[in-house]
Coordinates of C-alpha atoms in Angstrom, one line a residue:
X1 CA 69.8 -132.8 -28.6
X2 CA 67.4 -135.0 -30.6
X3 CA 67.7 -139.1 -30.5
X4 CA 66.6 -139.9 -34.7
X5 CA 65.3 -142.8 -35.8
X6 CA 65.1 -142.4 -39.4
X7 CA 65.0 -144.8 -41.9
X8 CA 63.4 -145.9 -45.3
X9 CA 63.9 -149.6 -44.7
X10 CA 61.7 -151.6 -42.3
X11 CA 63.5 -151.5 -39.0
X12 CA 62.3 -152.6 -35.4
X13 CA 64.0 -151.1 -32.2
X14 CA 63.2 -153.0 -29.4
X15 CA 63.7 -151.7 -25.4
X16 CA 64.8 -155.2 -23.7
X17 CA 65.6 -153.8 -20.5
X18 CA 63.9 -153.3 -17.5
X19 CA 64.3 -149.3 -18.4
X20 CA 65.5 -148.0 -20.5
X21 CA 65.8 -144.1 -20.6
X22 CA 66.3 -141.6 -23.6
X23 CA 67.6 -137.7 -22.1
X24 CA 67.5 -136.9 -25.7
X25 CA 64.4 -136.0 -27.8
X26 CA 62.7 -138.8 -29.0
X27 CA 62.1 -138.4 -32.8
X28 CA 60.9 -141.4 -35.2
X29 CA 60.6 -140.4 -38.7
X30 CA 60.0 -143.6 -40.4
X31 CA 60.5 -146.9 -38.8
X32 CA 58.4 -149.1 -36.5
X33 CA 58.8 -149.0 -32.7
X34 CA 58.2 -151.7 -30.5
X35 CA 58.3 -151.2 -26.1
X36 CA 57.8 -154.8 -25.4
X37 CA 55.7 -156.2 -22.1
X38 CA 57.0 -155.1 -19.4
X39 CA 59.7 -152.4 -20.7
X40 CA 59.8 -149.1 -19.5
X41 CA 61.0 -146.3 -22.0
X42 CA 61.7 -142.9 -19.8
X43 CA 62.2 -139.7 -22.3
X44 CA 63.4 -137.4 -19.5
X45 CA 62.7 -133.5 -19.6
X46 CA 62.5 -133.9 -23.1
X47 CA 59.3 -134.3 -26.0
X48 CA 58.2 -137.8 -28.0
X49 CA 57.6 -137.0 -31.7
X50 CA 56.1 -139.4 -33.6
X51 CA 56.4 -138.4 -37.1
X52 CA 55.9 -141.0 -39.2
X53 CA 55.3 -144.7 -39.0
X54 CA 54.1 -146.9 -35.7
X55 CA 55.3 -146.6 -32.2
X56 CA 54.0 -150.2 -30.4
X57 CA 54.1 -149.4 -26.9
X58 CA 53.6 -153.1 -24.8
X59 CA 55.0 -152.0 -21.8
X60 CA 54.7 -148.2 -20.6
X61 CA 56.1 -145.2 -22.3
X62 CA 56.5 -141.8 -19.9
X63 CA 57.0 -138.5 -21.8
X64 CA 57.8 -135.7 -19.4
X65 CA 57.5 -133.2 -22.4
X66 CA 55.3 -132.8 -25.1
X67 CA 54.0 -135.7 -27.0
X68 CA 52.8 -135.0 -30.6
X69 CA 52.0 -137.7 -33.3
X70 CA 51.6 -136.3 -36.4
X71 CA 49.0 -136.0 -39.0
X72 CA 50.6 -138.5 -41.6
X73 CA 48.8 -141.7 -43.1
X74 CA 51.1 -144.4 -41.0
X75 CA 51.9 -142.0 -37.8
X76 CA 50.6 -143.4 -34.8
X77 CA 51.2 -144.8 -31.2
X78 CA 49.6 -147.7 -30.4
X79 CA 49.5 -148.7 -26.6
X80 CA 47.7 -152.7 -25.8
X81 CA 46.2 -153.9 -23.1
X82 CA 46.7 -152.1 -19.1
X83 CA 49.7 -150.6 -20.3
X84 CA 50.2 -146.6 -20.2
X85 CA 51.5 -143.5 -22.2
X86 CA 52.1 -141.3 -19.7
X87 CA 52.5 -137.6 -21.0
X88 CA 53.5 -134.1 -18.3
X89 CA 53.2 -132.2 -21.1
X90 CA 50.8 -131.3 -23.8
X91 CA 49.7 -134.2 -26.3
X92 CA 48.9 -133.2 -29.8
X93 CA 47.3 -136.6 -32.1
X94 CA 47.2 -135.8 -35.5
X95 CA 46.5 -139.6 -36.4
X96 CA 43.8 -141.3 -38.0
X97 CA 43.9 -144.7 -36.0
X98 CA 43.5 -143.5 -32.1
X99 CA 44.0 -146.1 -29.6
X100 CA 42.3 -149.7 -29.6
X101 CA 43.6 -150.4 -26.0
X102 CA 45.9 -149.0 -23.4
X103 CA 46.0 -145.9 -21.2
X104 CA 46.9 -142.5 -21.8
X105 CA 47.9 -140.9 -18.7
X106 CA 47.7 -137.1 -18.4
X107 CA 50.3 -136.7 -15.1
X108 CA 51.4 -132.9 -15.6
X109 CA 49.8 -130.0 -13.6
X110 CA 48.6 -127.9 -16.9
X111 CA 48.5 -130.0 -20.6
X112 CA 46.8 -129.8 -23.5
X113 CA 44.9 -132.4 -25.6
X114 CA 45.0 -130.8 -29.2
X115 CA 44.2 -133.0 -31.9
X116 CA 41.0 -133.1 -34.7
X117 CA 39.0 -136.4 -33.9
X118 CA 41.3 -138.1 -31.5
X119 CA 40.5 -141.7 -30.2
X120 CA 40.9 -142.6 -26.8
X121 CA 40.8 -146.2 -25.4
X122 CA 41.3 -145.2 -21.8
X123 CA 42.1 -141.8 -20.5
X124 CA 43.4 -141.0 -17.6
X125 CA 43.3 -137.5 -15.1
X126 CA 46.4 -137.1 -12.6
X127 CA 48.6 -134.8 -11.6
X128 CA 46.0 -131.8 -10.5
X129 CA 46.3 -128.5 -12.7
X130 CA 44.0 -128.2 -16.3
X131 CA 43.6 -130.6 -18.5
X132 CA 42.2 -128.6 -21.6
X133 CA 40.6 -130.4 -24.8
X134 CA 41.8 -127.8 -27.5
X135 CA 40.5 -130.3 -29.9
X136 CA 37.8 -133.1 -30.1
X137 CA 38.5 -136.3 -28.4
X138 CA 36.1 -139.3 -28.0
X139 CA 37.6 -141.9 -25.0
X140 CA 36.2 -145.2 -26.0
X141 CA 36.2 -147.4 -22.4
X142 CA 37.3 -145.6 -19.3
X143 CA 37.5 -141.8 -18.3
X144 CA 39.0 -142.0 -14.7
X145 CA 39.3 -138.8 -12.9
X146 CA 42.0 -138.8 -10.4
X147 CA 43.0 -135.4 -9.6
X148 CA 43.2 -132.8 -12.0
X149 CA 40.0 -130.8 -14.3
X150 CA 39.4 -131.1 -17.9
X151 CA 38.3 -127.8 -19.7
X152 CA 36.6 -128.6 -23.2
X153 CA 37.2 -125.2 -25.0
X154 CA 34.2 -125.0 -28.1
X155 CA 33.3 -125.6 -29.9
X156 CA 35.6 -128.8 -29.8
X157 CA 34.0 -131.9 -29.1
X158 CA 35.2 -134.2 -25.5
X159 CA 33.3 -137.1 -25.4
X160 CA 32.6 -140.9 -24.5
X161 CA 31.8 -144.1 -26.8
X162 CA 28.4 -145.6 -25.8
X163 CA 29.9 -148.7 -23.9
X164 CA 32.3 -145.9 -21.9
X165 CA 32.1 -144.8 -18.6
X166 CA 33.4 -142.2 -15.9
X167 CA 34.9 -143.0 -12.9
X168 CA 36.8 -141.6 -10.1
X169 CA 39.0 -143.9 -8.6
X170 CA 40.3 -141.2 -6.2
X171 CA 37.2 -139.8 -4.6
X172 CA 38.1 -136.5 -2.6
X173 CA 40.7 -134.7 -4.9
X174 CA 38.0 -132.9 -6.5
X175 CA 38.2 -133.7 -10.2
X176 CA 35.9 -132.4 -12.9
X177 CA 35.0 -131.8 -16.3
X178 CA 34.3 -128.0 -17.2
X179 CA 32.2 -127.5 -20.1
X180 CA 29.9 -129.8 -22.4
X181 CA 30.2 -133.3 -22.4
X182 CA 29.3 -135.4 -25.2
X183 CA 28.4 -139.4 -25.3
X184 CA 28.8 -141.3 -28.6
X185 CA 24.9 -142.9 -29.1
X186 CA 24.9 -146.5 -30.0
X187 CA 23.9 -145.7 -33.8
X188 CA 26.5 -143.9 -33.6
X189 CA 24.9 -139.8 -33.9
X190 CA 26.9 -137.8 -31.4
X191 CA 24.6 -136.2 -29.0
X192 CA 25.2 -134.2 -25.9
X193 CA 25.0 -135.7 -22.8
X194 CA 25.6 -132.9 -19.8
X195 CA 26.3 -134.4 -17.0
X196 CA 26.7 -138.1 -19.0
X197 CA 24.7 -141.6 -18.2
X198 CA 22.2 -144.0 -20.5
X199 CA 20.0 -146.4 -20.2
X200 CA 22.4 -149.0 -20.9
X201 CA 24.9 -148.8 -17.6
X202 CA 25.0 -146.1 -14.7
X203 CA 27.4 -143.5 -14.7
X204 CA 29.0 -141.4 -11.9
X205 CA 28.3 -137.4 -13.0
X206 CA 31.0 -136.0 -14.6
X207 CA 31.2 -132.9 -12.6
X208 CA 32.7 -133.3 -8.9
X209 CA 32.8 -129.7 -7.7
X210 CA 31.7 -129.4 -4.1
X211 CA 31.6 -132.6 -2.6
X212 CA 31.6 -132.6 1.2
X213 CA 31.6 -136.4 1.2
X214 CA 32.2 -137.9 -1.9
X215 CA 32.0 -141.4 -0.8
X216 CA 29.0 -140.8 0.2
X217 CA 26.8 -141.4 -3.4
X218 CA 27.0 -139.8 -6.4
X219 CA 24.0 -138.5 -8.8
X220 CA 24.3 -139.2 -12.4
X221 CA 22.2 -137.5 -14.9
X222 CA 21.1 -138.4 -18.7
X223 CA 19.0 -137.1 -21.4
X224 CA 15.7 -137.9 -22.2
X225 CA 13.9 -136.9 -25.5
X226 CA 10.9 -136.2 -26.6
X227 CA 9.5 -135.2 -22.9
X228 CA 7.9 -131.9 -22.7
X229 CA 9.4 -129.3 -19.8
X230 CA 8.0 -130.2 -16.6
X231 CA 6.7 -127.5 -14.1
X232 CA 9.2 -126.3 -11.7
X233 CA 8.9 -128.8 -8.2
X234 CA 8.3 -126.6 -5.0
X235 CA 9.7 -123.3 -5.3
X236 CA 12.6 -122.0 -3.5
X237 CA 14.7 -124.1 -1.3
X238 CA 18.3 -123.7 0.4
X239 CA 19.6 -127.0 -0.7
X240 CA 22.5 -128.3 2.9
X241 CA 25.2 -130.4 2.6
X242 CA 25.4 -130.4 -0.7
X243 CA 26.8 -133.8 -2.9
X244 CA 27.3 -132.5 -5.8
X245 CA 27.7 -129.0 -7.7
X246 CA 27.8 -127.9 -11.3
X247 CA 27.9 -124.9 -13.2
X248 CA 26.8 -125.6 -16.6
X249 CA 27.1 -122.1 -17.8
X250 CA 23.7 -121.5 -19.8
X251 CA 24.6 -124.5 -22.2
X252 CA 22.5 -124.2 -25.5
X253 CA 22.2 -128.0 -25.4
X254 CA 20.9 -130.2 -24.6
X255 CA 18.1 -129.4 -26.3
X256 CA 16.5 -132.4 -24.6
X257 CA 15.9 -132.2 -21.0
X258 CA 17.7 -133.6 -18.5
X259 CA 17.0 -136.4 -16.2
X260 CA 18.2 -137.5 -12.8
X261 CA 18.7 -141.2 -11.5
X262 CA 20.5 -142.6 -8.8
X263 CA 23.4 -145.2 -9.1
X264 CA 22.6 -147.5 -6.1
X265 CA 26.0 -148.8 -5.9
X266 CA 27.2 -145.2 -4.5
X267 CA 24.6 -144.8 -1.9
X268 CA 25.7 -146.3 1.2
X269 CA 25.4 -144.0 3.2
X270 CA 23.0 -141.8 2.2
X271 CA 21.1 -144.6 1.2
X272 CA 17.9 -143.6 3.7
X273 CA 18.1 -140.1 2.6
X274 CA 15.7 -137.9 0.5
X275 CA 17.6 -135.5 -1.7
X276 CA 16.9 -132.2 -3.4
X277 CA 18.1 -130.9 -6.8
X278 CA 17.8 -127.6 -7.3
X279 CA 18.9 -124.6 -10.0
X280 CA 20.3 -120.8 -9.4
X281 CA 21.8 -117.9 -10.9
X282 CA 24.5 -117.7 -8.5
X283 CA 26.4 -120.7 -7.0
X284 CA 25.7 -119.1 -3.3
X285 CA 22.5 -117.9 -3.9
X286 CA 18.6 -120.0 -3.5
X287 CA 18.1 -122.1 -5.3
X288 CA 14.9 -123.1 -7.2
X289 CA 13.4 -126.9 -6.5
X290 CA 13.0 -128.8 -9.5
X291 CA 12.9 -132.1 -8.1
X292 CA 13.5 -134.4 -5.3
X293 CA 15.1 -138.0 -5.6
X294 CA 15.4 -140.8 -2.9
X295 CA 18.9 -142.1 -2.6
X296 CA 17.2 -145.9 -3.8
X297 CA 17.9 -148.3 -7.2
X298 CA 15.2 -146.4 -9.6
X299 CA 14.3 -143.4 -8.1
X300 CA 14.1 -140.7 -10.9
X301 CA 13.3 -136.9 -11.1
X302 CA 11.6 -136.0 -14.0
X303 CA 12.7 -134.1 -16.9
X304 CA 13.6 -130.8 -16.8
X305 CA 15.4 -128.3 -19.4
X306 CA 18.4 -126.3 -17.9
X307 CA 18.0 -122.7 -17.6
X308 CA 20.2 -121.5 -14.8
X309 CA 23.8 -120.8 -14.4
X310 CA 24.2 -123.7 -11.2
X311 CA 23.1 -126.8 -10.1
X312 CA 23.0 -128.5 -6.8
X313 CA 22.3 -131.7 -5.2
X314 CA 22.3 -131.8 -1.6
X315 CA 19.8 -133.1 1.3
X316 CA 16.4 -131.7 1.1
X317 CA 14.9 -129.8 3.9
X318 CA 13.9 -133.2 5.2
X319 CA 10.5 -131.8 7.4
X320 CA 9.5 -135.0 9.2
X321 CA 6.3 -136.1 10.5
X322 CA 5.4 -139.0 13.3
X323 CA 1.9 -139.4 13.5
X324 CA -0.4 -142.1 14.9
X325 CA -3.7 -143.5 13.8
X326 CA -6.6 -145.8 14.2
X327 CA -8.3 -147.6 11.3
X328 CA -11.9 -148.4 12.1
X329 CA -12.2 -152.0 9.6
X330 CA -9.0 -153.7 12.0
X331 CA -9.7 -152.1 15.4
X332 CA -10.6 -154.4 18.3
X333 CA -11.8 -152.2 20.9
X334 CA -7.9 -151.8 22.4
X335 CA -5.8 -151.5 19.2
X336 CA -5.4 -152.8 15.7
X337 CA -5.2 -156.6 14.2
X338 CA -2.4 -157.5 12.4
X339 CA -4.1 -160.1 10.6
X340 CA -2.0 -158.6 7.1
X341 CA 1.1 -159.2 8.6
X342 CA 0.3 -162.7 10.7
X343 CA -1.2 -164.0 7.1
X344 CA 1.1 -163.0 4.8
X345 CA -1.3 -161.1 2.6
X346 CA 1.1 -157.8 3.1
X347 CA 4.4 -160.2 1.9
X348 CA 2.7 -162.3 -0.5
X349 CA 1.5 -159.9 -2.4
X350 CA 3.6 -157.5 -5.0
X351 CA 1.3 -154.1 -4.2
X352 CA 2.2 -153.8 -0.4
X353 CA 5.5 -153.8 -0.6
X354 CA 6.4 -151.7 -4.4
X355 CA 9.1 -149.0 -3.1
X356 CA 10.7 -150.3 -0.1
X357 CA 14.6 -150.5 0.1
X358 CA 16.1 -153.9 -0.3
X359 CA 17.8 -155.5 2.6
X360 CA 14.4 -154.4 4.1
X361 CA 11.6 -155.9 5.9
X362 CA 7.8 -155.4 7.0
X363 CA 7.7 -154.5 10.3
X364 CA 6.6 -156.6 12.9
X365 CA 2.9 -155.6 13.7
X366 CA 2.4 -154.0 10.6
X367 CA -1.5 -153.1 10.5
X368 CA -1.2 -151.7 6.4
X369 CA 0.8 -149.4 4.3
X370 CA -0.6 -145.8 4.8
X371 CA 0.1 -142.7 2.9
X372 CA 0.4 -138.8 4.3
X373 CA -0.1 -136.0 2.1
X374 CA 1.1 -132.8 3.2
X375 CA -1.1 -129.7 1.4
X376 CA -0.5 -125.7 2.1
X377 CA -3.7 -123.6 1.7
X378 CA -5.0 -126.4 -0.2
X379 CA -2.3 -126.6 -2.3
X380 CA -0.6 -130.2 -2.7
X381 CA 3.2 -130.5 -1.9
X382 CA 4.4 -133.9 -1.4
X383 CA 3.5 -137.1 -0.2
X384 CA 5.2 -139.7 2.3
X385 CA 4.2 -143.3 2.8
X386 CA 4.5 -145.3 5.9
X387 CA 3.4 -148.7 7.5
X388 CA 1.1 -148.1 10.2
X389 CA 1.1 -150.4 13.5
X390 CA -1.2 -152.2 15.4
X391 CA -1.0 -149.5 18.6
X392 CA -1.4 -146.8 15.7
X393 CA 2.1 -145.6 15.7
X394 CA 4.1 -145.8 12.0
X395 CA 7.5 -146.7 10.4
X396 CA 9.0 -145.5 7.7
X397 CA 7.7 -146.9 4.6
X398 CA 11.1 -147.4 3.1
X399 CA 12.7 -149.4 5.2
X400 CA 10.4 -150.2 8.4
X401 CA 12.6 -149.0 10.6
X402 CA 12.4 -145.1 11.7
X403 CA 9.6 -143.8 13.6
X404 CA 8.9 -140.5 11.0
X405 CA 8.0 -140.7 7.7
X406 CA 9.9 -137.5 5.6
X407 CA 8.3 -135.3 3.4
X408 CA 11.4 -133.4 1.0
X409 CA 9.5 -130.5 -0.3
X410 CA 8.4 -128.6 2.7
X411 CA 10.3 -126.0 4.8
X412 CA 10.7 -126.1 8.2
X413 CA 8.7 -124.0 10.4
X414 CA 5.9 -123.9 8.2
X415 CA 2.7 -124.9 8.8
X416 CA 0.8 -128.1 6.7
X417 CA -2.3 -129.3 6.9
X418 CA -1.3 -133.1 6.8
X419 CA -4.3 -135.9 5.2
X420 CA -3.8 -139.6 5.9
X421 CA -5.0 -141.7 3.5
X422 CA -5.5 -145.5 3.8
X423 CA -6.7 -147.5 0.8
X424 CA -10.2 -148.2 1.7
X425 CA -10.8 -146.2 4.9
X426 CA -11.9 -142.4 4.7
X427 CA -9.1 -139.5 4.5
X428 CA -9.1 -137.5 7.8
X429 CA -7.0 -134.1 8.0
X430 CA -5.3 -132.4 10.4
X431 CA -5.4 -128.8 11.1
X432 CA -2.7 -126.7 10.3
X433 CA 0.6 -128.4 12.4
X434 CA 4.4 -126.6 12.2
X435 CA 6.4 -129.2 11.3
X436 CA 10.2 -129.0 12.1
X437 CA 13.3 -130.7 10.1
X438 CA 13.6 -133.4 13.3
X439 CA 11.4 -136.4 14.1
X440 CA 11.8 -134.8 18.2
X441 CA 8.7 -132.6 17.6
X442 CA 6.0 -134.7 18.9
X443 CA 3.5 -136.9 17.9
X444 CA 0.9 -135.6 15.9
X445 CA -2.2 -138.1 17.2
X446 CA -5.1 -138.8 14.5
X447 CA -6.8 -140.5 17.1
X448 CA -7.5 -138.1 19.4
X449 CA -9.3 -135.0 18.7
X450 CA -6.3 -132.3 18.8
X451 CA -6.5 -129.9 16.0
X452 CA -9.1 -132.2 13.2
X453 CA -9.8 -130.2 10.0
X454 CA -12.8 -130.2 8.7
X455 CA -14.5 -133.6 10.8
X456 CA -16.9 -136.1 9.2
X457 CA -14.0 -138.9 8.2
X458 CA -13.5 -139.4 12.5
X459 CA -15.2 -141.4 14.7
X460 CA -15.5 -141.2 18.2
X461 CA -15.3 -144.2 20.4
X462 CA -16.9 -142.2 23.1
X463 CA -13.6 -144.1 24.9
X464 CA -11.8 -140.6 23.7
X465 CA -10.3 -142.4 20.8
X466 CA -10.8 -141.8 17.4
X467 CA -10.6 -143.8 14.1
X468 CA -10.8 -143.2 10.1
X469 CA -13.8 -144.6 8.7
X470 CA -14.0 -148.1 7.1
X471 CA -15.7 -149.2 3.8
X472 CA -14.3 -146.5 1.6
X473 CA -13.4 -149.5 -1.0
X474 CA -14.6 -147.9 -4.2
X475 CA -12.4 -144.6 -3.8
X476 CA -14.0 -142.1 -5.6
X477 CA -13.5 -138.6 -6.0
X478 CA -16.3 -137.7 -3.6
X479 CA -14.3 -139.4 -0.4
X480 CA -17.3 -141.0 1.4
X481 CA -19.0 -144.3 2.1
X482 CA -21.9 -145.0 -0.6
X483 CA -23.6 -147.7 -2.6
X484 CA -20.4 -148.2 -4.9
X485 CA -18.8 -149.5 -1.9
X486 CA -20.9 -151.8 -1.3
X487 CA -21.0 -152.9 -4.7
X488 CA -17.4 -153.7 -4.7
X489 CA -17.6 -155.7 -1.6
X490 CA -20.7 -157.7 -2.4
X491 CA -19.4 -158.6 -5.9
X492 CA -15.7 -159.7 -4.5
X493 CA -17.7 -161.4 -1.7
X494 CA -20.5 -163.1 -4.1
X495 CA -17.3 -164.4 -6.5
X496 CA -16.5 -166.4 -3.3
X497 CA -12.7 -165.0 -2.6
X498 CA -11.6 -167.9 -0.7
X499 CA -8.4 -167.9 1.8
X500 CA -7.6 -165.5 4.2
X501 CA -4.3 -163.9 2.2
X502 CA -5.7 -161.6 0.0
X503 CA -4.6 -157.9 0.0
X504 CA -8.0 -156.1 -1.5
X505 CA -9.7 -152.9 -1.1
X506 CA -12.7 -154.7 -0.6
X507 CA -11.2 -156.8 2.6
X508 CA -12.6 -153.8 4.8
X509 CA -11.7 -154.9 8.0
X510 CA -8.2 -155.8 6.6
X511 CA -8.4 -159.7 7.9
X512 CA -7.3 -160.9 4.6
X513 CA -10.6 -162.2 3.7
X514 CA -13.6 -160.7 1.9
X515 CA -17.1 -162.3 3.5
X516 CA -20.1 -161.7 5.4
X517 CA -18.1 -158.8 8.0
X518 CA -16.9 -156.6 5.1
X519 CA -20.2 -156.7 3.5
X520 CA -22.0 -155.5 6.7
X521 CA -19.9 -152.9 7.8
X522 CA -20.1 -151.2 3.7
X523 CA -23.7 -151.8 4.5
X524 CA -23.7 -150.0 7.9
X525 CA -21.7 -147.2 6.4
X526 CA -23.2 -146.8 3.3
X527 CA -27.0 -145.9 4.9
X528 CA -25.3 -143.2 7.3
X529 CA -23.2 -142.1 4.0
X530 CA -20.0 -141.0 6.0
X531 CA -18.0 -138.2 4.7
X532 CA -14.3 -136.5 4.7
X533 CA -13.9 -133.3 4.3
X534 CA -10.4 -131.9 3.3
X535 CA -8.0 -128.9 2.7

């Protein structure tokens, strides 16, 4: 049973009801449509065929069959503002126009988008089964995947408009796109975006395979060009709890590499964590490091070019460190001054603080920001910053508040030979330390004599403490205390750097001041010509 509405005059048929419901097909061969605000128009087990002419749908149209528009100059449907289509079946747009507003609602458990170049103001995923694009489709604002998986068969063309985005409004059901993903460019060149995001807004990914805890932050990536391949990161990794799986299937594009960033308004609870990316043949199988990423606003992995079958996201072996060390330029003869922290110098100024977490502060007692690099055989592998204390002890650099700093590209167990290294004090190494994937494994102590690589950058107390060498201001390649330092001191010092705030390489006893002390310890060091030496 077909319901016709056919006509060569100019006719209107308006749905005045609250519902009102057609058990019939629905077939309009020629005469305008209007569903008005707030209208419901119900075609039950049955198809909507729009043949000819302009369906205006103001309220919310639901097809439970197919829902085909057809290829003809004046055929199309045309849904405004937040009101739906909502099509269980397959939808088939052979129009020219595409939507300017409105939702279409894909509610079935298996459909089918077929059209040649259809356009989408807002699309979207329910219902659970495939959705597959069987032609191309561009969705102008809002992708929103409920529940359900879209499959883009080739070499059709799914994409979205450069001001679009992707959302899932129902985290946990496990929806995805299978396939490429495109993303309309501003000048308006199609290029392939796999997963999607731009400079312009942050996107979620458009994969969602895998997620243990989806609420828990979301990676987005987006393409970079004109970036030469990277070198792979740190080898092979087992990537736990994985966020976030995709297979990307070989794609021949992008051509461009790919680039990861992190949306920070996904990250609440990971937002302290360090995570791995990584890339495999097999979806169970190791995975190769390319990169690392810190769940933070602007933390980016570089570029790499896909060349794997899979792709994870997931925390990072996470090997943690908790060290403590003496600095020579602040100590006192019992511990460290603070004078940074009581003056301001380490909050006034922009340097100190470049990388910490928002929400966060300096810790209390905070000596200077210190770096650890972690080396194998001589071999560099990652580096962790922290802020070191008065008694020696350290906090997170990130957010001041963890005892450990983290270092993402090591593996448990192994064994590091671990450098700190202060701005204008001598590098001193460890030997080689196991470190574990817990901050419970002790406290590795620079300023006692356990385990020192190498010697030269330490200096005994003759109390049994030991501190890093001061007056390594000029920071050469050839770590050790010489005339260049105390050039830089004397010429900061002759310039008469007044105030007692500064944050300088050449403030060697880290007071906040550059004077008469700095330029006598420099001098001290310089005729003994102190040295580290290093993995």
């Amino acid at each position: 049973m077909k319901l016709y509405i056919n006509s060569i005059i100019y006719t209107i048929l308006m749905f005045l009801l609250s519902e009102g419901i057609c058990i019939a097909q629905f077939y309009n061969n020629g005469s305008q449509v209007t569903v008005t605000n707030g209208t419901q128009l119900s075609i039950k087990s049955s198809d909507l065929i729009n043949n000819d002419s302009s369906i205006y749908n103001a309220g919310t149209i639901t097809v439970e069959g197919d829902c085909f528009i057809s290829n003809k100059p004046n055929s199309r449907i045309i849904t405004f503002g937040t009101d739906s289509l909502i099509v269980y079946k397959n939808f088939t747009d052979g129009s020219l126009y595409g939507q300017n507003s409105g939702v279409l609602t894909l509610k079935g458990s298996n459909q089918t988008i077929a059209s040649t170049s259809s356009l989408l103001a807002n699309l979207y995923i329910m219902g659970g089964g495939l959705k597959t694009i069987s032609g191309s489709a561009i969705v102008r604002f809002k992708l929103d995947l409920q529940q359900g998986h879209i499959s883009v068969t080739t070499p059709n063309i799914f994409g979205i408009d450069s001001t679009g985005s992707i959302v899932q409004s129902a985290p946990g059901t496990n929806s995805f796109v299978i396939g490429a993903l495109y993303r309309k460019k501003m000048n308006g060149v199609d290029s392939l975006f796999y997963p999607i995001g731009n400079s312009i807004s942050e996107y979620r990914p458009a994969s969602l395979l895998g997620i243990s805890n989806p609420t828990a932050g979301n990676p987005t990536f987006s393409i970079a060009t004109n970036i030469s391949t990277p070198a792979a990161g740190s080898g092979i990794s087992t990537i736990y709890n994985r966020v976030w799986t995709v297979k990307s299937n070989k794609p021949s594009y992008p051509v461009n590499n790919i680039r990861l960033t992190y949306l920070p308004a996904d990250v609440a609870s990971t937002s302290l964590q360090n995570l791995i990316v990584g890339q495999s043949a097999s979806l169970t199988g190791k995975y190769a490091s390319i990169g690392n990423i810190s769940a933070q606003a602007g933390s980016v992995l570089s570029e790499f070019k896909p060349s794997q079958d899979f792709y994870a996201i997931g925390s990072s072996n996470n090997v943690k460190g908790n060290f403590r060390v003496l600095l020579e330029g602040p100590f006192n003869g019992t511990d460290m001054d603070s004078k940074l922290f009581t003056n301001n110098a380490l909050s006034d100024s922009l340097l100190p603080t470049i990388g910490m977490l928002p929400g966060y502060s300096i810790p209390a007692n905070a000596v200077d920001r210190i770096a650890f690099v972690l080396k194998s055989a001589g071999t560099y592998i990652d580096t962790a910053y922290s802020w070191v204390l008065k008694d020696g002890s350290i906090k997170d650099f990130a957010t001041g508040t963890k005892n450990y700093v983290t270092f993402s590209k090591a593996i448990p167990g192994n064994s590091y030979y671990i450098i700190a290294d202060h701005r204008n004090h001598l590098p001193g190494s460890s030997d080689n330390i196991k470190l574990t994937n817990t901050s419970t494994n002790g406290v590795y102590n620079y300023d006692y004599a356990n385990g020192v690589f190498g010697g030269g950058a330490k200096f005994d107390l003759a109390s049994g403490k030991w501190l890093l060498y001061a007056s390594d201001s000029y920071k050469s390649f050839k770590n050790q205390t010489d005339v260049m330092d105390v050039g830089s001191v004397g010429r900061d010092e002759i310039q008469f750097v007044t105030g007692n705030n500064h944050y300088r390489r050449t403030d060697v006893n880290l007071d906040g001041s550059i004077d008469a002390k700095d330029f006598q310890l420099s001098t001290d060091h310089n005729s003994k010509l102190y040295y580290s030496t290093l993995p």
